[in-house]
Coordinates of C-alpha atoms in Angstrom, one line a residue:
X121 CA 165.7 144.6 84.7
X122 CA 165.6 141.0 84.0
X123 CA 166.7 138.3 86.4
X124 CA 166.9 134.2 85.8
X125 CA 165.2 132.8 89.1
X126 CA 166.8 128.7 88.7
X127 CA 164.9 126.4 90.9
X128 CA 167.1 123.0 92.5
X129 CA 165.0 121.1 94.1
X130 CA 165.0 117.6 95.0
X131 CA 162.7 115.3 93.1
X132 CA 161.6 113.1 95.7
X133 CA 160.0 115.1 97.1
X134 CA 157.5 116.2 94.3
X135 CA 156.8 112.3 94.1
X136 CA 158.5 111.3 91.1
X137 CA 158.6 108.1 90.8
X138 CA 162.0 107.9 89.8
X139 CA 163.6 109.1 93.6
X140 CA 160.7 107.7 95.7
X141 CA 163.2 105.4 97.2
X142 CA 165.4 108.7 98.7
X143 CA 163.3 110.5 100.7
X144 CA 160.0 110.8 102.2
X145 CA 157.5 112.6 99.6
X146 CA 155.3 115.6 101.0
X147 CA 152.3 114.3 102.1
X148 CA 149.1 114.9 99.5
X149 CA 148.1 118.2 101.4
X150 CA 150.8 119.5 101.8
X151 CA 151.9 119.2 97.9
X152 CA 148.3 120.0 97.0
X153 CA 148.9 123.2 98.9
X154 CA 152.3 123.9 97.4
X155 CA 151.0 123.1 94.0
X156 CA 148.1 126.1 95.0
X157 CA 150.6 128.3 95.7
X158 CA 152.6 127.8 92.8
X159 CA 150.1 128.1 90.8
X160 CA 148.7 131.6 92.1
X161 CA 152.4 132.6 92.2
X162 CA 152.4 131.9 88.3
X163 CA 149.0 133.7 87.8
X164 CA 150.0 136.8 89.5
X165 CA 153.3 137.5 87.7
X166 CA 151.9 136.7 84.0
X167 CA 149.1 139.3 84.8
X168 CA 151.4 141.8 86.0
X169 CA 153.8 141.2 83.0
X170 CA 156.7 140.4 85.6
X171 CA 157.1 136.5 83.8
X172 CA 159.2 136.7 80.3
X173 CA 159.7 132.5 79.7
X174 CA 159.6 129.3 82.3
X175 CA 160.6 125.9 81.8
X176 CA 160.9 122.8 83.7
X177 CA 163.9 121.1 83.1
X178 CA 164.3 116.9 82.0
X179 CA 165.6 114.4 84.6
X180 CA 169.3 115.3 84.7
X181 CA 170.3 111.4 84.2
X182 CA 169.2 113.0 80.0
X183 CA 172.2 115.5 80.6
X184 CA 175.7 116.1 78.9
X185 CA 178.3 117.8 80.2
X186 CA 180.9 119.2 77.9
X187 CA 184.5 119.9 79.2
X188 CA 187.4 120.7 76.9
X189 CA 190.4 118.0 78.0
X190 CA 193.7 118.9 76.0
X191 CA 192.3 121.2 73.6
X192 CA 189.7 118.7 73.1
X193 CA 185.7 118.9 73.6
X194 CA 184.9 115.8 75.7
X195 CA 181.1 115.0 76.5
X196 CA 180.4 113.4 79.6
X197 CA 176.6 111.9 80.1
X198 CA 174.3 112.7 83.2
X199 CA 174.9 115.5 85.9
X200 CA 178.3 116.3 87.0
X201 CA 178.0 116.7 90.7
X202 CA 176.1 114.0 93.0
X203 CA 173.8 116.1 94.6
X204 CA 170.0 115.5 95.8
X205 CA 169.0 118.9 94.2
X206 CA 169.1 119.2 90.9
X207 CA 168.5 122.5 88.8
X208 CA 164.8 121.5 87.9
X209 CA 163.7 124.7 86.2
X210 CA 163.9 128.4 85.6
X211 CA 161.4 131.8 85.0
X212 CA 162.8 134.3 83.3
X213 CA 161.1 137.6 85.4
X214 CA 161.3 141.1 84.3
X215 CA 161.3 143.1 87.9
X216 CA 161.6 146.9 88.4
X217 CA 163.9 146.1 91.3
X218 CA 166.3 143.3 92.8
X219 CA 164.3 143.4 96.0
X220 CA 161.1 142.6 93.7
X221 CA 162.8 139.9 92.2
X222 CA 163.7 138.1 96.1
X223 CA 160.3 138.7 96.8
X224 CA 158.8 136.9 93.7
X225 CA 161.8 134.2 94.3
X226 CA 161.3 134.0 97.8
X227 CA 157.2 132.4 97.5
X228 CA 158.4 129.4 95.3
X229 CA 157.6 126.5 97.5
X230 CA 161.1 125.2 96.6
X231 CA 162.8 127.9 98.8
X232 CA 161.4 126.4 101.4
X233 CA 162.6 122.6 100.5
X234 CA 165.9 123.7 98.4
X235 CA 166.7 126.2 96.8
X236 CA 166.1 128.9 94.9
X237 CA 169.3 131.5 92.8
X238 CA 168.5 134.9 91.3
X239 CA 170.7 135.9 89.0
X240 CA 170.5 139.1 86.6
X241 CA 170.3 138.8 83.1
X242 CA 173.2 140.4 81.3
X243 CA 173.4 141.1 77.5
X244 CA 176.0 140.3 75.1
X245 CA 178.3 143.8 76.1
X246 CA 178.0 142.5 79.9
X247 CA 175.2 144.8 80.8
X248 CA 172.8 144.4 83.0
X249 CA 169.0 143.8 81.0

């Protein structure tokens, strides 16, 4: 079955220069480590087939959000909530079980900063994938 794993985290505190001014960044080791595990995270499910697609998501100040007002589509620039997370990314996963899928879900280093949603994947008749 497949399930969307949508990482929010908050960019300060992967250093970007763009939130340095929020919050104190992790210190180098401790994002060097993170990165690591990331990284072995990544490694392990594309071996074991488990990772469909990824992608990391643009700064959400490049964002629309489209609402219909009246019958009419209105388009409303940057995010719609003021939030320090932001939805920063997502891997599509491919799990034989839910409980799989919370455990792959569960070593993002963003769980342990933010957060981290798993959602299954439905198809177009509203079945699970």
């Amino acid at each position: 079955m497949r399930y969307l794993i949508m990482i929010y985290s908050n960019p300060a505190t992967w250093v970007h220069p763009m939130f340095l001014h929020q919050r104190e960044p992790l210190a180098p080791e401790e994002r060097a480590a993170q990165l690591n595990e990331f990284g072995a995270l990544l490694k392990e499910i594309a071996e074991s087939g488990e990772l469909v697609d990824s992608a990391a998501l643009a700064d959400p100040v490049t964002s629309r959000t489209i609402r219909f007002r009246d019958g009419v589509p209105t388009a409303t620039d940057g995010p719609f909530v003021d939030a320090k997370e932001q939805m920063a990314g997502f891997f599509l996963v491919d799990c034989e079980t839910p409980e799989r899928a919370a455990e792959i879900a569960a070593r993002f280093p963003d769980a342990r900063n933010a957060g981290v949603e798993i959602r299954p994947v439905m198809d177009l008749s509203g079945m699970e994938m």
